The first five atom37 places (N, CA, C, CB, O) and aatype in JSON, in Angstrom:
{
  "aatype": [12, 1, 1, 16, 10, 0, 0, 10, 0, 0, 9, 0, 10, 16, 0, 4, 0, 14, 0, 3, 14, 0, 15, 14, 14, 0, 15, 19, 0, 14, 14, 15, 7, 15, 0, 3, 0, 10, 14, 19, 14, 3, 19, 19, 7, 12, 6, 8, 5, 1, 0, 5, 3, 16, 10, 5, 15, 0, 7, 13, 13, 8, 10, 0, 6, 6, 3, 0, 16, 7, 5, 7, 1, 10, 10, 19, 15, 3, 1, 2, 17, 19, 19, 19, 15, 5, 3, 14, 14, 0, 7, 0, 19, 19, 14, 0, 15, 3, 1, 9, 10, 10, 1, 15, 11, 11, 11, 16, 3, 14],
  "atom_mask": [
    [1, 1, 1, 1, 1],
    [1, 1, 1, 1, 1],
    [1, 1, 1, 1, 1],
    [1, 1, 1, 1, 1],
    [1, 1, 1, 1, 1],
    [1, 1, 1, 1, 1],
    [1, 1, 1, 1, 1],
    [1, 1, 1, 1, 1],
    [1, 1, 1, 1, 1],
    [1, 1, 1, 1, 1],
    [1, 1, 1, 1, 1],
    [1, 1, 1, 1, 1],
    [1, 1, 1, 1, 1],
    [1, 1, 1, 1, 1],
    [1, 1, 1, 1, 1],
    [1, 1, 1, 1, 1],
    [1, 1, 1, 1, 1],
    [1, 1, 1, 1, 1],
    [1, 1, 1, 1, 1],
    [1, 1, 1, 1, 1],
    [1, 1, 1, 1, 1],
    [1, 1, 1, 1, 1],
    [1, 1, 1, 1, 1],
    [1, 1, 1, 1, 1],
    [1, 1, 1, 1, 1],
    [1, 1, 1, 1, 1],
    [1, 1, 1, 1, 1],
    [1, 1, 1, 1, 1],
    [1, 1, 1, 1, 1],
    [1, 1, 1, 1, 1],
    [1, 1, 1, 1, 1],
    [1, 1, 1, 1, 1],
    [1, 1, 1, 0, 1],
    [1, 1, 1, 1, 1],
    [1, 1, 1, 1, 1],
    [1, 1, 1, 1, 1],
    [1, 1, 1, 1, 1],
    [1, 1, 1, 1, 1],
    [1, 1, 1, 1, 1],
    [1, 1, 1, 1, 1],
    [1, 1, 1, 1, 1],
    [1, 1, 1, 1, 1],
    [1, 1, 1, 1, 1],
    [1, 1, 1, 1, 1],
    [1, 1, 1, 0, 1],
    [1, 1, 1, 1, 1],
    [1, 1, 1, 1, 1],
    [1, 1, 1, 1, 1],
    [1, 1, 1, 1, 1],
    [1, 1, 1, 1, 1],
    [1, 1, 1, 1, 1],
    [1, 1, 1, 1, 1],
    [1, 1, 1, 1, 1],
    [1, 1, 1, 1, 1],
    [1, 1, 1, 1, 1],
    [1, 1, 1, 1, 1],
    [1, 1, 1, 1, 1],
    [1, 1, 1, 1, 1],
    [1, 1, 1, 0, 1],
    [1, 1, 1, 1, 1],
    [1, 1, 1, 1, 1],
    [1, 1, 1, 1, 1],
    [1, 1, 1, 1, 1],
    [1, 1, 1, 1, 1],
    [1, 1, 1, 1, 1],
    [1, 1, 1, 1, 1],
    [1, 1, 1, 1, 1],
    [1, 1, 1, 1, 1],
    [1, 1, 1, 1, 1],
    [1, 1, 1, 0, 1],
    [1, 1, 1, 1, 1],
    [1, 1, 1, 0, 1],
    [1, 1, 1, 1, 1],
    [1, 1, 1, 1, 1],
    [1, 1, 1, 1, 1],
    [1, 1, 1, 1, 1],
    [1, 1, 1, 1, 1],
    [1, 1, 1, 1, 1],
    [1, 1, 1, 1, 1],
    [1, 1, 1, 1, 1],
    [1, 1, 1, 1, 1],
    [1, 1, 1, 1, 1],
    [1, 1, 1, 1, 1],
    [1, 1, 1, 1, 1],
    [1, 1, 1, 1, 1],
    [1, 1, 1, 1, 1],
    [1, 1, 1, 1, 1],
    [1, 1, 1, 1, 1],
    [1, 1, 1, 1, 1],
    [1, 1, 1, 1, 1],
    [1, 1, 1, 0, 1],
    [1, 1, 1, 1, 1],
    [1, 1, 1, 1, 1],
    [1, 1, 1, 1, 1],
    [1, 1, 1, 1, 1],
    [1, 1, 1, 1, 1],
    [1, 1, 1, 1, 1],
    [1, 1, 1, 1, 1],
    [1, 1, 1, 1, 1],
    [1, 1, 1, 1, 1],
    [1, 1, 1, 1, 1],
    [1, 1, 1, 1, 1],
    [1, 1, 1, 1, 1],
    [1, 1, 1, 1, 1],
    [1, 1, 1, 1, 1],
    [1, 1, 1, 1, 1],
    [1, 1, 1, 1, 1],
    [1, 1, 1, 1, 1],
    [1, 1, 1, 1, 1],
    [1, 1, 1, 1, 1]
  ],
  "atom_positions": [
    [[2.57, 33.03, 45.43], [2.39, 32.16, 44.12], [3.56, 32.02, 43.41], [1.41, 32.72, 43.16], [3.65, 30.91, 42.88]],
    [[4.38, 32.69, 43.25], [5.55, 32.67, 42.46], [6.52, 31.33, 43.24], [6.32, 34.36, 42.51], [7.13, 30.5, 42.56]],
    [[6.5, 31.33, 44.45], [7.24, 30.1, 44.99], [6.55, 28.89, 44.71], [7.45, 30.15, 46.46], [7.16, 27.86, 44.44]],
    [[5.23, 28.98, 44.75], [4.35, 27.63, 44.22], [4.7, 27.05, 42.91], [2.81, 27.96, 44.05], [4.88, 25.87, 42.6]],
    [[4.79, 28.37, 42.04], [4.99, 27.9, 40.65], [6.28, 27.35, 40.48], [4.8, 28.96, 39.67], [6.43, 26.25, 39.95]],
    [[7.31, 28.1, 40.94], [8.68, 27.89, 40.96], [8.92, 26.16, 41.48], [9.38, 29.12, 42.05], [9.56, 25.37, 40.79]],
    [[8.32, 25.81, 42.68], [8.39, 24.6, 43.35], [7.77, 23.48, 42.3], [7.59, 24.73, 44.77], [8.29, 22.38, 42.1]],
    [[6.66, 23.92, 41.73], [5.73, 22.95, 40.86], [6.94, 22.75, 39.6], [3.94, 23.8, 40.27], [7.29, 21.59, 39.37]],
    [[7.57, 23.87, 38.79], [8.36, 23.58, 37.82], [9.54, 22.78, 38.36], [8.72, 24.76, 37.15], [10.05, 21.86, 37.72]],
    [[9.92, 23.14, 39.51], [11.11, 22.11, 39.64], [10.81, 20.79, 39.95], [12.03, 22.47, 40.66], [11.49, 19.86, 39.5]],
    [[9.76, 20.62, 40.76], [9.24, 19.07, 40.45], [8.91, 18.64, 39.21], [8.08, 18.75, 41.11], [8.86, 17.41, 39.17]],
    [[8.68, 19.13, 38.26], [8.24, 18.86, 36.91], [9.43, 18.4, 36.22], [7.6, 20.07, 36.21], [9.56, 17.27, 35.74]],
    [[10.4, 19.44, 36.19], [11.57, 19.13, 35.55], [12.44, 17.89, 36.28], [12.36, 20.45, 35.5], [13.07, 17.05, 35.64]],
    [[12.37, 17.93, 37.48], [13.06, 16.75, 38.33], [12.55, 15.19, 37.8], [12.59, 16.95, 40.08], [13.2, 14.17, 37.61]],
    [[11.11, 15.48, 37.64], [10.42, 14.01, 37.24], [10.77, 13.69, 35.69], [8.59, 14.04, 37.42], [10.83, 12.52, 35.32]],
    [[10.97, 14.62, 34.93], [11.57, 14.25, 33.76], [13.03, 13.94, 33.37], [11.24, 15.07, 33.11], [13.41, 13.61, 32.25]],
    [[13.85, 14.12, 34.56], [15.27, 13.75, 34.22], [15.44, 12.38, 34.55], [16.33, 14.58, 34.94], [14.81, 11.98, 35.53]],
    [[16.26, 11.47, 33.86], [16.25, 10.01, 34.28], [16.95, 10.01, 35.81], [17.15, 8.99, 33.1], [17.62, 10.96, 36.21]],
    [[16.71, 8.85, 36.55], [17.01, 8.72, 37.63], [18.74, 8.34, 37.89], [16.02, 7.8, 38.04], [19.38, 8.65, 38.89]],
    [[19.22, 7.66, 36.83], [20.46, 7.43, 36.89], [21.06, 7.52, 35.28], [20.63, 6.06, 37.65], [20.73, 6.68, 34.45]],
    [[22.08, 8.79, 34.93], [22.44, 8.92, 33.73], [23.09, 7.8, 33.18], [23.11, 9.94, 33.62], [23.07, 7.72, 31.95]],
    [[23.67, 6.9, 33.82], [24.54, 6.0, 33.52], [23.57, 4.96, 32.78], [25.36, 5.5, 34.78], [23.82, 4.51, 31.66]],
    [[22.46, 4.63, 33.5], [21.37, 3.72, 32.71], [20.77, 3.91, 31.64], [20.42, 3.5, 33.29], [20.52, 5.09, 31.39]],
    [[20.35, 2.9, 30.68], [19.69, 3.24, 29.52], [18.31, 3.82, 29.76], [19.6, 2.08, 28.68], [17.82, 3.5, 30.84]],
    [[17.65, 4.54, 29.06], [16.0, 4.59, 29.37], [15.18, 3.54, 28.8], [15.34, 5.88, 28.84], [15.34, 2.98, 27.71]],
    [[14.24, 3.34, 29.72], [13.57, 2.08, 29.65], [12.73, 2.28, 28.15], [12.54, 1.8, 31.13], [12.22, 3.35, 27.8]],
    [[12.71, 1.26, 27.51], [11.83, 1.27, 26.35], [11.07, -0.06, 26.22], [12.65, 1.55, 25.07], [11.36, -1.05, 26.9]],
    [[10.03, -0.01, 25.26], [9.36, -1.03, 24.91], [9.71, -1.59, 23.41], [8.01, -0.64, 25.08], [9.05, -1.21, 22.45]],
    [[10.89, -2.6, 23.24], [11.31, -2.88, 22.29], [11.45, -4.5, 22.37], [12.4, -2.07, 22.08], [11.48, -5.06, 23.47]],
    [[11.52, -5.16, 21.27], [11.43, -6.54, 21.45], [12.83, -7.08, 21.8], [10.84, -7.19, 20.21], [13.89, -6.55, 21.45]],
    [[12.7, -8.34, 22.61], [13.89, -8.76, 23.06], [14.52, -9.55, 21.67], [13.69, -9.69, 24.46], [13.99, -9.88, 20.61]],
    [[15.92, -9.69, 22.21], [16.71, -10.33, 21.23], [16.31, -11.73, 21.03], [18.1, -10.26, 21.57], [15.96, -12.35, 22.04]],
    [[16.3, -12.4, 19.77], [15.6, -13.74, 19.37], [14.24, -13.71, 19.0], [0.0, 0.0, 0.0], [13.59, -14.75, 18.93]],
    [[13.6, -12.23, 18.68], [12.24, -11.75, 18.5], [11.7, -12.79, 17.06], [12.26, -9.84, 18.2], [10.52, -12.81, 16.71]],
    [[12.46, -13.36, 16.57], [11.97, -14.02, 15.53], [11.52, -15.29, 15.51], [12.69, -13.96, 14.77], [11.21, -15.87, 14.47]],
    [[11.45, -15.85, 16.79], [11.06, -17.0, 16.88], [9.44, -17.12, 16.75], [11.63, -17.48, 18.05], [8.72, -16.15, 17.0]],
    [[8.98, -18.24, 16.4], [7.51, -18.36, 16.09], [6.74, -18.26, 17.27], [7.16, -19.64, 15.42], [7.18, -19.09, 18.07]],
    [[5.82, -17.63, 17.75], [4.86, -17.5, 18.71], [3.66, -17.91, 18.48], [4.76, -16.4, 19.07], [3.35, -17.82, 17.29]],
    [[2.59, -18.46, 19.41], [1.4, -18.46, 19.53], [0.5, -17.07, 19.54], [1.3, -19.15, 20.56], [0.53, -16.49, 20.62]],
    [[-0.05, -16.62, 18.82], [-0.81, -15.18, 19.01], [-2.15, -15.68, 20.11], [-1.49, -14.42, 17.18], [-3.02, -16.55, 20.08]],
    [[-1.73, -14.55, 21.07], [-3.12, -14.73, 22.26], [-4.47, -14.3, 21.65], [-2.95, -13.64, 23.76], [-4.47, -13.77, 20.54]],
    [[-5.51, -14.48, 22.27], [-6.78, -14.11, 21.84], [-7.17, -13.03, 22.54], [-7.72, -15.12, 21.95], [-7.6, -13.15, 23.69]],
    [[-7.07, -11.77, 21.91], [-7.55, -10.45, 22.41], [-8.74, -9.73, 22.13], [-6.75, -9.67, 22.12], [-9.18, -8.72, 22.66]],
    [[-9.31, -10.59, 20.98], [-10.8, -10.24, 20.77], [-11.69, -9.79, 22.25], [-11.52, -11.69, 20.06], [-11.62, -10.42, 23.3]],
    [[-12.41, -8.7, 22.04], [-13.23, -8.69, 23.35], [-12.53, -7.79, 24.27], [0.0, 0.0, 0.0], [-13.17, -7.1, 25.06]],
    [[-11.36, -7.77, 24.23], [-10.41, -6.9, 25.38], [-10.76, -5.38, 25.0], [-8.47, -7.2, 25.2], [-11.35, -4.95, 24.02]],
    [[-10.17, -4.65, 26.16], [-10.03, -3.21, 26.09], [-8.89, -3.03, 25.18], [-9.82, -2.52, 27.5], [-8.1, -3.98, 25.15]],
    [[-8.66, -2.18, 24.55], [-7.6, -1.95, 23.41], [-6.05, -1.96, 24.22], [-7.94, -0.29, 22.53], [-5.02, -2.57, 23.97]],
    [[-6.29, -1.29, 24.96], [-4.84, -1.15, 25.99], [-4.59, -2.32, 26.48], [-4.89, -0.17, 27.32], [-3.44, -2.73, 26.36]],
    [[-5.44, -3.05, 27.06], [-5.03, -4.28, 27.88], [-4.72, -5.46, 26.75], [-6.34, -4.77, 29.02], [-3.99, -6.39, 27.1]],
    [[-5.28, -5.44, 25.35], [-4.91, -6.01, 24.37], [-3.45, -5.81, 23.9], [-5.77, -5.72, 23.53], [-2.82, -6.79, 23.52]],
    [[-2.89, -4.61, 23.89], [-1.81, -4.28, 23.41], [-0.66, -4.79, 24.54], [-1.9, -2.78, 23.05], [0.38, -5.34, 24.19]],
    [[-0.97, -4.54, 25.8], [-0.41, -5.06, 26.79], [-0.25, -6.79, 26.94], [-1.14, -4.46, 27.79], [0.69, -7.37, 27.48]],
    [[-1.2, -7.28, 26.45], [-1.12, -8.65, 26.46], [-0.48, -9.28, 25.69], [-2.05, -9.12, 26.4], [0.11, -10.3, 26.06]],
    [[-0.41, -8.68, 24.05], [0.27, -8.96, 23.1], [1.95, -8.65, 23.51], [-0.35, -8.19, 21.94], [2.79, -9.55, 23.52]],
    [[2.2, -7.43, 23.8], [3.49, -7.62, 24.25], [4.02, -8.28, 25.35], [3.87, -6.69, 24.34], [5.24, -8.46, 25.44]],
    [[3.27, -8.63, 26.16], [3.87, -9.55, 27.4], [3.94, -11.06, 26.71], [2.71, -9.55, 28.97], [4.67, -11.91, 27.23]],
    [[3.21, -11.35, 25.59], [3.45, -12.68, 24.72], [4.67, -12.55, 23.6], [1.99, -13.02, 23.85], [4.79, -13.44, 22.76]],
    [[5.51, -11.49, 23.63], [6.63, -11.3, 23.02], [6.25, -10.54, 21.38], [0.0, 0.0, 0.0], [7.04, -10.68, 20.44]],
    [[5.09, -9.83, 21.25], [4.89, -9.25, 20.11], [4.89, -7.99, 20.14], [3.94, -9.62, 19.59], [3.99, -7.44, 20.78]],
    [[5.93, -7.16, 19.41], [5.88, -5.54, 19.55], [5.47, -4.75, 18.39], [7.23, -4.98, 19.88], [5.31, -3.53, 18.5]],
    [[5.29, -5.41, 17.21], [4.87, -4.85, 15.93], [3.54, -4.9, 15.76], [5.45, -5.45, 14.85], [2.96, -5.63, 14.95]],
    [[2.82, -3.82, 16.82], [1.37, -3.76, 16.62], [0.82, -2.53, 15.73], [0.72, -3.7, 18.0], [1.39, -1.44, 15.63]],
    [[-0.34, -2.89, 15.13], [-1.02, -1.87, 14.29], [-2.24, -1.64, 14.82], [-1.17, -2.23, 12.91], [-2.6, -2.46, 15.66]],
    [[-3.16, -0.56, 14.51], [-4.45, -0.38, 14.96], [-5.04, 0.2, 13.85], [-4.58, 0.4, 16.17], [-4.47, 0.88, 13.01]],
    [[-6.39, -0.15, 13.89], [-7.29, 0.69, 13.08], [-8.53, 0.72, 13.64], [-7.42, 0.27, 11.72], [-8.74, 0.03, 14.64]],
    [[-9.77, 1.7, 12.97], [-10.97, 1.82, 13.59], [-11.87, 0.91, 12.64], [-11.42, 3.36, 13.76], [-12.17, 1.15, 11.47]],
    [[-12.28, -0.3, 13.5], [-13.33, -1.19, 12.89], [-14.45, -0.78, 12.25], [-13.8, -1.94, 13.72], [-15.06, -1.59, 11.55]],
    [[-14.83, 0.27, 12.35], [-16.07, 0.91, 11.8], [-15.97, 1.54, 10.47], [-16.52, 1.91, 12.7], [-16.95, 2.0, 9.88]],
    [[-14.75, 1.55, 10.0], [-14.5, 2.16, 8.52], [-14.2, 4.01, 8.57], [0.0, 0.0, 0.0], [-13.69, 4.69, 7.68]],
    [[-14.65, 4.39, 9.76], [-14.69, 5.93, 10.02], [-13.12, 6.3, 9.85], [-15.34, 6.37, 11.67], [-12.84, 7.49, 9.65]],
    [[-12.27, 5.52, 9.9], [-10.68, 6.21, 10.18], [-10.56, 6.89, 11.31], [0.0, 0.0, 0.0], [-9.83, 7.88, 11.15]],
    [[-11.01, 6.76, 12.45], [-10.85, 7.6, 13.37], [-9.62, 7.1, 14.22], [-12.11, 7.77, 14.09], [-9.43, 5.89, 14.29]],
    [[-8.83, 7.91, 14.83], [-7.29, 7.5, 15.41], [-7.88, 6.98, 16.97], [-5.91, 9.14, 15.5], [-8.79, 7.53, 17.59]],
    [[-7.24, 6.0, 17.32], [-7.62, 5.67, 18.64], [-6.71, 6.4, 19.61], [-7.58, 4.17, 18.85], [-5.52, 6.11, 19.75]],
    [[-7.24, 7.22, 20.18], [-6.44, 8.48, 20.84], [-6.23, 7.7, 22.3], [-7.47, 10.23, 20.94], [-5.17, 7.39, 22.84]],
    [[-7.48, 7.5, 22.72], [-7.35, 6.92, 24.19], [-7.72, 5.45, 24.12], [-8.36, 7.7, 25.3], [-8.89, 5.11, 24.02]],
    [[-6.64, 4.51, 24.19], [-6.82, 3.15, 24.04], [-7.82, 2.54, 24.99], [-5.6, 2.53, 24.18], [-8.23, 1.41, 24.72]],
    [[-8.31, 3.24, 26.19], [-8.95, 2.67, 26.92], [-10.38, 2.82, 26.78], [-8.52, 2.93, 27.93], [-11.18, 2.25, 27.52]],
    [[-10.72, 3.69, 25.71], [-11.93, 3.7, 25.31], [-12.5, 2.98, 24.15], [-12.14, 4.78, 25.2], [-13.56, 3.25, 23.59]],
    [[-11.73, 2.09, 23.87], [-11.74, 1.13, 22.57], [-11.65, -0.2, 22.9], [-10.6, 1.38, 21.59], [-10.78, -0.58, 23.69]],
    [[-12.48, -1.0, 22.37], [-12.55, -2.49, 22.43], [-12.28, -3.19, 21.25], [-13.79, -2.91, 22.83], [-12.86, -2.83, 20.23]],
    [[-11.31, -4.35, 21.19], [-10.81, -5.26, 20.22], [-12.03, -5.77, 19.38], [-10.03, -6.44, 20.93], [-12.85, -6.34, 20.1]],
    [[-12.36, -5.74, 18.17], [-13.4, -6.62, 17.72], [-12.83, -7.47, 16.5], [-14.71, -5.77, 17.31], [-13.63, -8.16, 15.88]],
    [[-11.67, -7.46, 16.18], [-10.97, -8.6, 15.43], [-9.64, -8.2, 15.3], [-11.55, -8.93, 14.02], [-9.31, -7.02, 15.28]],
    [[-8.71, -9.32, 15.2], [-7.25, -9.12, 14.97], [-6.7, -10.01, 13.97], [-6.48, -9.3, 16.21], [-7.3, -11.06, 13.73]],
    [[-5.44, -9.67, 13.25], [-5.2, -10.2, 12.18], [-3.46, -10.41, 12.47], [-5.78, -9.27, 10.92], [-2.8, -9.38, 12.41]],
    [[-2.85, -11.49, 12.71], [-3.36, -13.08, 12.45], [-4.27, -13.2, 13.69], [-2.0, -14.43, 12.42], [-4.1, -12.58, 14.74]],
    [[-5.33, -14.16, 13.4], [-6.26, -14.59, 14.48], [-5.4, -15.49, 15.77], [-7.49, -15.58, 13.69], [-4.33, -16.09, 15.7]],
    [[-6.11, -15.36, 16.64], [-5.56, -16.11, 17.78], [-5.34, -17.53, 17.46], [-6.45, -16.02, 18.96], [-5.99, -18.3, 16.75]],
    [[-4.3, -17.7, 18.13], [-3.79, -19.33, 18.11], [-2.86, -19.37, 16.98], [0.0, 0.0, 0.0], [-1.98, -20.23, 17.04]],
    [[-2.9, -18.54, 15.86], [-1.66, -18.77, 15.01], [-0.46, -18.82, 15.33], [-1.53, -18.05, 14.23], [-0.19, -18.22, 16.37]],
    [[0.42, -19.36, 14.78], [1.84, -19.2, 15.36], [2.79, -18.56, 14.04], [2.46, -20.86, 15.95], [2.89, -18.89, 12.85]],
    [[3.33, -17.63, 14.76], [3.78, -16.61, 13.69], [5.17, -16.15, 14.14], [2.73, -15.3, 13.54], [5.22, -15.94, 15.36]],
    [[6.22, -15.95, 13.53], [7.22, -15.0, 14.21], [6.97, -13.74, 14.84], [8.09, -14.67, 13.38], [6.37, -12.85, 14.23]],
    [[7.45, -13.57, 16.26], [7.48, -12.7, 16.86], [7.56, -11.01, 16.24], [8.36, -13.16, 17.54], [7.19, -9.99, 16.81]],
    [[8.1, -11.15, 15.06], [8.35, -9.99, 14.33], [7.23, -9.71, 13.69], [9.4, -10.06, 13.46], [7.07, -8.49, 13.61]],
    [[6.35, -10.37, 13.17], [5.03, -10.2, 12.36], [4.46, -8.86, 13.01], [3.89, -11.6, 12.52], [4.74, -8.44, 14.13]],
    [[3.63, -8.28, 12.08], [2.74, -7.31, 12.58], [1.55, -7.97, 12.91], [2.5, -6.23, 11.69], [1.09, -8.89, 12.24]],
    [[0.98, -7.44, 14.06], [-0.35, -7.91, 14.68], [-1.33, -6.58, 14.6], [-0.12, -8.49, 16.38], [-1.07, -5.53, 15.19]],
    [[-2.5, -6.82, 13.77], [-3.36, -5.81, 13.52], [-4.45, -6.05, 14.3], [-3.68, -5.66, 12.19], [-5.03, -7.13, 14.25]],
    [[-4.88, -4.91, 15.23], [-5.83, -4.87, 16.13], [-7.09, -4.05, 15.41], [-5.25, -4.23, 17.46], [-6.78, -2.88, 15.19]],
    [[-8.13, -4.33, 15.08], [-9.32, -3.59, 15.0], [-10.37, -3.32, 15.91], [-9.84, -4.0, 14.2], [-11.12, -4.21, 16.31]],
    [[-10.46, -2.09, 16.27], [-11.19, -1.84, 17.47], [-12.28, -0.64, 17.23], [-10.14, -1.48, 18.63], [-12.3, 0.24, 16.37]],
    [[-13.09, -0.9, 18.2], [-14.39, 0.17, 17.89], [-14.51, 0.82, 19.31], [-16.06, -0.67, 17.37], [-14.05, 0.21, 20.28]],
    [[-15.13, 2.1, 19.45], [-15.22, 2.73, 20.56], [-16.02, 1.92, 21.78], [-15.81, 3.97, 20.2], [-16.72, 1.04, 21.29]],
    [[-16.08, 1.97, 22.8], [-17.12, 1.14, 23.72], [-18.69, 1.87, 23.64], [-16.51, 1.15, 25.49], [-19.69, 1.26, 24.04]],
    [[-18.76, 3.23, 23.1], [-19.87, 3.65, 22.61], [-20.45, 3.5, 21.48], [-19.87, 4.55, 22.71], [-21.58, 3.98, 21.49]],
    [[-20.13, 2.99, 20.43], [-20.28, 2.33, 19.35], [-21.49, 1.14, 19.22], [-19.02, 1.85, 19.16], [-21.35, 0.04, 19.77]],
    [[-22.36, 1.4, 18.63], [-23.32, 0.18, 18.3], [-22.73, -1.12, 17.86], [-24.24, 0.55, 17.2], [-23.46, -2.07, 17.6]]
  ]
}
């Protein structure tokens, strides 16, 4: 039992260490030149996580979210939520540095 726990602990610690200490850690950061104006993709109707991925792929990294029902719930598991509106709307051409607000509701909400 102790050997198993020690092995699991070693694996967990190894998985947390960077593969190459000389290389910088991966991060989701806007590329240089993010002030360029870009068209906002239509993400309404998408699962919240997929919507975020789509916006980041399009060059938008300043994302905000809120519970569209007004209940003030936190979006803890993005895969349980669906985007019902976005601001700015799809097709608007805005600087990539602008904030994109996603209003979502749980898949189980009426």
